[in-house]
C-alpha cells in the first residue's frame, strides 16, 4: 500500500530532494511551498504523515501546526528546522509535533523517522528484515549475507550498498540515487567512490558463480538482477 506524504517546504531544492527520495521508497508525495497552501492541503486529513518546515512564507510552520491540532487533525507531523537548540525542539514538540528534525539532515534519517511514526500510528508498511534475489540472501537483523551455501563478508558501506540495491532489485539505480541513498551526498563529489565500491561488491557477490547478479548499465547506472 502506498502511503501519502505531504511536504510543506518553501525551499525548492529541499522539497524536491525529499519528494524524489520518498517517491523512490514508494510514497505518494504532495508539496506545498507556503504555510497557507500547506494548511489547506493538510486539513482534508488524507495524509499518512506531514513533513513541515518551521519557517514558511504566508503562514509560519508553528502556526500551521497549531491550526491543524486545533482542528482535531492528528496526522503525524515532523518539523524540519534550522533552529536546533533544545528550547526550539521542546517548543515544536510541545506545540503538537510528533518529531523534530534539524537541518541539514540525511534522507535516511528522515525516512526512518517517517516510517517509525507510521508504525506507531498503525498505518505503516510491514517492517522488512530480509531481502533476496535469485540465490542471494540478506538478513538485516543478523547482518548476514549468503549466496547459495557461501557466506559473504561485507564491510559496513558494502552492506549498505547491497541493501539499497536489493531494495531496488531488477531496477536501474543511478549514481545520484546511490550517492543520496548510500552515501548521504546531495551532490556528486566527482570521485570514483561508487565505482570502487560496486567493483568490490561485484567480486564478492559473483565470485565463482556462472550467474552474475550485479550489472553495469552503460550510461545509466547499475542493476541487481539475474539477467544482464
mmCIF file of C-alpha atoms in Angstrom:
data_model
loop_
_atom_site.group_PDB
_atom_site.id
_atom_site.type_symbol
_atom_site.label_atom_id
_atom_site.label_comp_id
_atom_site.label_asym_id
_atom_site.label_seq_id
_atom_site.Cartn_x
_atom_site.Cartn_y
_atom_site.Cartn_z
ATOM 1 C CA UNK A 1 0.000 0.000 0.000
ATOM 2 C CA UNK A 2 1.346 3.432 -0.943
ATOM 3 C CA UNK A 3 1.329 5.996 1.852
ATOM 4 C CA UNK A 4 0.539 9.655 1.210
ATOM 5 C CA UNK A 5 3.032 12.229 2.434
ATOM 6 C CA UNK A 6 2.599 15.999 2.452
ATOM 7 C CA UNK A 7 5.787 18.081 2.314
ATOM 8 C CA UNK A 8 5.306 21.733 3.311
ATOM 9 C CA UNK A 9 8.621 23.361 2.458
ATOM 10 C CA UNK A 10 9.407 26.641 0.698
ATOM 11 C CA UNK A 11 12.961 25.728 -0.364
ATOM 12 C CA UNK A 12 12.539 24.047 -3.747
ATOM 13 C CA UNK A 13 15.809 22.096 -3.575
ATOM 14 C CA UNK A 14 14.934 20.622 -0.176
ATOM 15 C CA UNK A 15 11.348 19.843 -1.181
ATOM 16 C CA UNK A 16 12.469 18.210 -4.435
ATOM 17 C CA UNK A 17 15.106 16.181 -2.590
ATOM 18 C CA UNK A 18 12.523 14.852 -0.118
ATOM 19 C CA UNK A 19 9.875 14.220 -2.779
ATOM 20 C CA UNK A 20 12.297 12.336 -5.020
ATOM 21 C CA UNK A 21 13.629 10.151 -2.225
ATOM 22 C CA UNK A 22 10.228 9.374 -0.752
ATOM 23 C CA UNK A 23 8.837 8.648 -4.200
ATOM 24 C CA UNK A 24 11.606 6.112 -4.771
ATOM 25 C CA UNK A 25 10.620 4.475 -1.465
ATOM 26 C CA UNK A 26 7.031 4.030 -2.634
ATOM 27 C CA UNK A 27 5.363 7.094 -1.103
ATOM 28 C CA UNK A 28 2.889 9.323 -2.918
ATOM 29 C CA UNK A 29 4.086 12.872 -2.245
ATOM 30 C CA UNK A 30 2.249 16.200 -2.456
ATOM 31 C CA UNK A 31 4.070 19.502 -1.978
ATOM 32 C CA UNK A 32 3.149 22.950 -0.737
ATOM 33 C CA UNK A 33 5.538 25.914 -0.932
ATOM 34 C CA UNK A 34 3.964 28.060 1.781
ATOM 35 C CA UNK A 35 2.147 27.625 5.056
ATOM 36 C CA UNK A 36 -1.255 28.723 3.833
ATOM 37 C CA UNK A 37 -1.352 26.232 0.948
ATOM 38 C CA UNK A 38 0.063 23.553 3.217
ATOM 39 C CA UNK A 39 -2.673 24.088 5.785
ATOM 40 C CA UNK A 40 -5.319 23.900 3.059
ATOM 41 C CA UNK A 41 -3.996 20.566 1.812
ATOM 42 C CA UNK A 42 -3.429 19.134 5.277
ATOM 43 C CA UNK A 43 -6.934 19.849 6.564
ATOM 44 C CA UNK A 44 -8.550 17.216 4.376
ATOM 45 C CA UNK A 45 -6.956 14.571 6.628
ATOM 46 C CA UNK A 46 -5.980 12.300 3.741
ATOM 47 C CA UNK A 47 -2.255 12.150 4.538
ATOM 48 C CA UNK A 48 -0.442 9.473 6.490
ATOM 49 C CA UNK A 49 2.291 11.906 7.570
ATOM 50 C CA UNK A 50 3.338 15.535 7.113
ATOM 51 C CA UNK A 51 6.843 16.979 6.848
ATOM 52 C CA UNK A 52 6.550 20.623 7.924
ATOM 53 C CA UNK A 53 9.219 23.308 7.627
ATOM 54 C CA UNK A 54 9.181 25.628 10.612
ATOM 55 C CA UNK A 55 9.930 28.890 8.785
ATOM 56 C CA UNK A 56 7.496 29.378 5.898
ATOM 57 C CA UNK A 57 6.122 32.325 3.920
ATOM 58 C CA UNK A 58 2.490 33.459 4.347
ATOM 59 C CA UNK A 59 1.981 31.311 7.442
ATOM 60 C CA UNK A 60 4.653 30.128 9.854
ATOM 61 C CA UNK A 61 5.084 26.389 10.360
ATOM 62 C CA UNK A 62 4.268 26.644 14.057
ATOM 63 C CA UNK A 63 1.015 28.435 13.188
ATOM 64 C CA UNK A 64 0.173 25.683 10.681
ATOM 65 C CA UNK A 65 0.839 23.069 13.352
ATOM 66 C CA UNK A 66 -1.327 24.875 15.898
ATOM 67 C CA UNK A 67 -4.183 25.255 13.410
ATOM 68 C CA UNK A 68 -4.108 21.575 12.486
ATOM 69 C CA UNK A 69 -4.130 20.378 16.066
ATOM 70 C CA UNK A 70 -6.880 22.867 16.969
ATOM 71 C CA UNK A 71 -8.943 21.417 14.130
ATOM 72 C CA UNK A 72 -8.548 17.936 15.596
ATOM 73 C CA UNK A 73 -6.284 16.654 12.827
ATOM 74 C CA UNK A 74 -3.955 14.059 14.347
ATOM 75 C CA UNK A 75 -1.831 13.270 11.280
ATOM 76 C CA UNK A 76 1.773 12.613 12.412
ATOM 77 C CA UNK A 77 3.912 15.698 11.784
ATOM 78 C CA UNK A 78 7.682 16.023 11.619
ATOM 79 C CA UNK A 79 9.016 19.554 11.887
ATOM 80 C CA UNK A 80 12.082 20.446 9.823
ATOM 81 C CA UNK A 81 14.049 23.421 11.097
ATOM 82 C CA UNK A 82 17.448 25.077 11.066
ATOM 83 C CA UNK A 83 16.702 26.055 14.680
ATOM 84 C CA UNK A 84 18.472 23.364 16.656
ATOM 85 C CA UNK A 85 18.607 24.350 20.316
ATOM 86 C CA UNK A 86 16.875 22.206 22.928
ATOM 87 C CA UNK A 87 14.402 25.037 23.561
ATOM 88 C CA UNK A 88 13.469 25.070 19.862
ATOM 89 C CA UNK A 89 12.898 21.309 19.838
ATOM 90 C CA UNK A 90 10.864 21.415 23.026
ATOM 91 C CA UNK A 91 8.720 24.246 21.619
ATOM 92 C CA UNK A 92 7.983 22.238 18.491
ATOM 93 C CA UNK A 93 7.097 19.071 20.366
ATOM 94 C CA UNK A 94 5.029 20.946 22.924
ATOM 95 C CA UNK A 95 3.056 22.616 20.141
ATOM 96 C CA UNK A 96 1.933 19.195 18.924
ATOM 97 C CA UNK A 97 4.512 17.852 16.514
ATOM 98 C CA UNK A 98 5.415 14.177 16.716
ATOM 99 C CA UNK A 99 9.084 14.652 15.866
ATOM 100 C CA UNK A 100 11.607 17.403 15.221
ATOM 101 C CA UNK A 101 14.492 17.073 12.752
ATOM 102 C CA UNK A 102 17.126 19.772 12.351
ATOM 103 C CA UNK A 103 18.650 20.915 9.070
ATOM 104 C CA UNK A 104 20.859 19.824 7.418
ATOM 105 C CA UNK A 105 19.626 16.248 7.630
ATOM 106 C CA UNK A 106 20.340 12.899 5.974
ATOM 107 C CA UNK A 107 17.492 11.494 3.906
ATOM 108 C CA UNK A 108 17.966 8.074 5.502
ATOM 109 C CA UNK A 109 17.213 9.574 8.915
ATOM 110 C CA UNK A 110 14.097 11.372 7.694
ATOM 111 C CA UNK A 111 12.853 8.181 6.049
ATOM 112 C CA UNK A 112 13.455 6.183 9.225
ATOM 113 C CA UNK A 113 11.586 8.734 11.325
ATOM 114 C CA UNK A 114 8.615 8.827 8.950
ATOM 115 C CA UNK A 115 8.395 5.044 8.934
ATOM 116 C CA UNK A 116 8.582 4.961 12.729
ATOM 117 C CA UNK A 117 5.679 7.405 13.008
ATOM 118 C CA UNK A 118 3.645 5.333 10.558
ATOM 119 C CA UNK A 119 4.281 2.181 12.561
ATOM 120 C CA UNK A 120 3.287 3.922 15.783
ATOM 121 C CA UNK A 121 0.109 5.089 14.132
ATOM 122 C CA UNK A 122 -0.623 1.597 12.864
ATOM 123 C CA UNK A 123 -0.590 2.723 9.244
ATOM 124 C CA UNK A 124 2.941 1.743 8.346
ATOM 125 C CA UNK A 125 4.080 -0.876 5.897
ATOM 126 C CA UNK A 126 5.332 -4.165 7.363
ATOM 127 C CA UNK A 127 8.906 -3.925 8.597
ATOM 128 C CA UNK A 128 11.176 -5.697 6.128
ATOM 129 C CA UNK A 129 14.059 -7.560 7.796
ATOM 130 C CA UNK A 130 15.343 -9.685 4.904
ATOM 131 C CA UNK A 131 15.839 -9.490 1.154
ATOM 132 C CA UNK A 132 16.614 -11.986 -1.580
ATOM 133 C CA UNK A 133 17.441 -12.008 -5.273
ATOM 134 C CA UNK A 134 17.943 -15.348 -7.005
ATOM 135 C CA UNK A 135 20.173 -17.301 -4.560
ATOM 136 C CA UNK A 136 21.420 -14.148 -2.802
ATOM 137 C CA UNK A 137 20.003 -13.558 0.690
ATOM 138 C CA UNK A 138 20.451 -10.728 3.183
ATOM 139 C CA UNK A 139 19.246 -10.699 6.795
ATOM 140 C CA UNK A 140 19.144 -7.182 8.259
ATOM 141 C CA UNK A 141 18.816 -8.351 11.857
ATOM 142 C CA UNK A 142 21.781 -10.723 11.890
ATOM 143 C CA UNK A 143 23.580 -8.667 9.207
ATOM 144 C CA UNK A 144 24.445 -11.864 7.375
ATOM 145 C CA UNK A 145 24.687 -12.224 3.599
ATOM 146 C CA UNK A 146 24.739 -15.534 1.749
ATOM 147 C CA UNK A 147 24.791 -16.593 -1.859
ATOM 148 C CA UNK A 148 23.704 -20.185 -2.012
ATOM 149 C CA UNK A 149 25.768 -22.067 0.565
ATOM 150 C CA UNK A 150 28.501 -19.399 0.580
ATOM 151 C CA UNK A 151 28.695 -16.799 3.337
ATOM 152 C CA UNK A 152 29.755 -13.317 2.182
ATOM 153 C CA UNK A 153 31.587 -10.929 4.491
ATOM 154 C CA UNK A 154 30.861 -7.272 3.755
ATOM 155 C CA UNK A 155 32.210 -4.017 5.097
ATOM 156 C CA UNK A 156 29.569 -1.632 6.550
ATOM 157 C CA UNK A 157 29.417 0.527 3.403
ATOM 158 C CA UNK A 158 29.250 -2.546 1.172
ATOM 159 C CA UNK A 159 26.405 -3.898 3.294
ATOM 160 C CA UNK A 160 24.506 -0.627 2.963
ATOM 161 C CA UNK A 161 25.144 -0.549 -0.773
ATOM 162 C CA UNK A 162 23.856 -4.094 -1.219
ATOM 163 C CA UNK A 163 20.793 -3.373 0.920
ATOM 164 C CA UNK A 164 19.953 -0.405 -1.308
ATOM 165 C CA UNK A 165 20.420 -2.483 -4.460
ATOM 166 C CA UNK A 166 18.238 -5.266 -3.056
ATOM 167 C CA UNK A 167 15.520 -2.776 -2.172
ATOM 168 C CA UNK A 168 15.590 -1.782 -5.847
ATOM 169 C CA UNK A 169 16.227 -5.235 -7.329
ATOM 170 C CA UNK A 170 15.638 -5.537 -11.090
ATOM 171 C CA UNK A 171 15.616 -1.720 -11.341
ATOM 172 C CA UNK A 172 18.291 0.547 -12.786
ATOM 173 C CA UNK A 173 19.869 2.511 -9.943
ATOM 174 C CA UNK A 174 21.608 5.745 -10.938
ATOM 175 C CA UNK A 175 24.750 7.278 -9.446
ATOM 176 C CA UNK A 176 22.622 10.071 -7.977
ATOM 177 C CA UNK A 177 20.371 7.561 -6.239
ATOM 178 C CA UNK A 178 23.390 5.778 -4.759
ATOM 179 C CA UNK A 179 25.081 8.996 -3.669
ATOM 180 C CA UNK A 180 21.949 10.110 -1.836
ATOM 181 C CA UNK A 181 20.718 6.738 -0.606
ATOM 182 C CA UNK A 182 24.006 5.135 0.447
ATOM 183 C CA UNK A 183 26.493 7.947 0.992
ATOM 184 C CA UNK A 184 24.043 10.691 2.037
ATOM 185 C CA UNK A 185 25.663 13.028 -0.503
ATOM 186 C CA UNK A 186 23.357 15.551 -2.139
ATOM 187 C CA UNK A 187 25.974 16.413 -4.738
ATOM 188 C CA UNK A 188 28.423 14.491 -6.921
ATOM 189 C CA UNK A 189 31.879 14.706 -5.308
ATOM 190 C CA UNK A 190 33.462 13.931 -8.662
ATOM 191 C CA UNK A 191 35.290 10.835 -7.426
ATOM 192 C CA UNK A 192 35.108 7.164 -8.374
ATOM 193 C CA UNK A 193 33.941 6.123 -4.894
ATOM 194 C CA UNK A 194 30.825 4.423 -6.294
ATOM 195 C CA UNK A 195 32.740 2.541 -8.992
ATOM 196 C CA UNK A 196 35.268 1.264 -6.446
ATOM 197 C CA UNK A 197 32.624 0.000 -4.011
ATOM 198 C CA UNK A 198 30.481 -1.547 -6.747
ATOM 199 C CA UNK A 199 33.540 -3.314 -8.156
ATOM 200 C CA UNK A 200 34.423 -4.747 -4.734
ATOM 201 C CA UNK A 201 30.843 -5.782 -4.088
ATOM 202 C CA UNK A 202 30.572 -7.433 -7.514
ATOM 203 C CA UNK A 203 33.671 -9.530 -6.852
ATOM 204 C CA UNK A 204 32.254 -10.723 -3.539
ATOM 205 C CA UNK A 205 28.786 -11.485 -4.919
ATOM 206 C CA UNK A 206 29.654 -13.041 -8.250
ATOM 207 C CA UNK A 207 32.931 -14.803 -7.401
ATOM 208 C CA UNK A 208 32.739 -18.366 -8.736
ATOM 209 C CA UNK A 209 29.152 -18.023 -9.982
ATOM 210 C CA UNK A 210 28.030 -18.608 -13.546
ATOM 211 C CA UNK A 211 25.045 -16.241 -12.966
ATOM 212 C CA UNK A 212 26.282 -12.675 -12.401
ATOM 213 C CA UNK A 213 23.871 -10.571 -10.362
ATOM 214 C CA UNK A 214 25.396 -7.088 -10.294
ATOM 215 C CA UNK A 215 25.396 -5.473 -13.736
ATOM 216 C CA UNK A 216 26.604 -2.131 -15.065
ATOM 217 C CA UNK A 217 24.029 -0.427 -17.287
ATOM 218 C CA UNK A 218 26.184 1.719 -19.519
ATOM 219 C CA UNK A 219 25.302 5.392 -19.355
ATOM 220 C CA UNK A 220 22.614 4.810 -16.733
ATOM 221 C CA UNK A 221 23.909 3.145 -13.569
ATOM 222 C CA UNK A 222 23.708 -0.340 -12.064
ATOM 223 C CA UNK A 223 21.162 -3.091 -11.681
ATOM 224 C CA UNK A 224 20.945 -6.070 -9.357
ATOM 225 C CA UNK A 225 19.177 -8.977 -11.034
ATOM 226 C CA UNK A 226 19.576 -12.305 -12.768
ATOM 227 C CA UNK A 227 19.679 -11.193 -16.394
ATOM 228 C CA UNK A 228 22.036 -8.590 -17.837
#
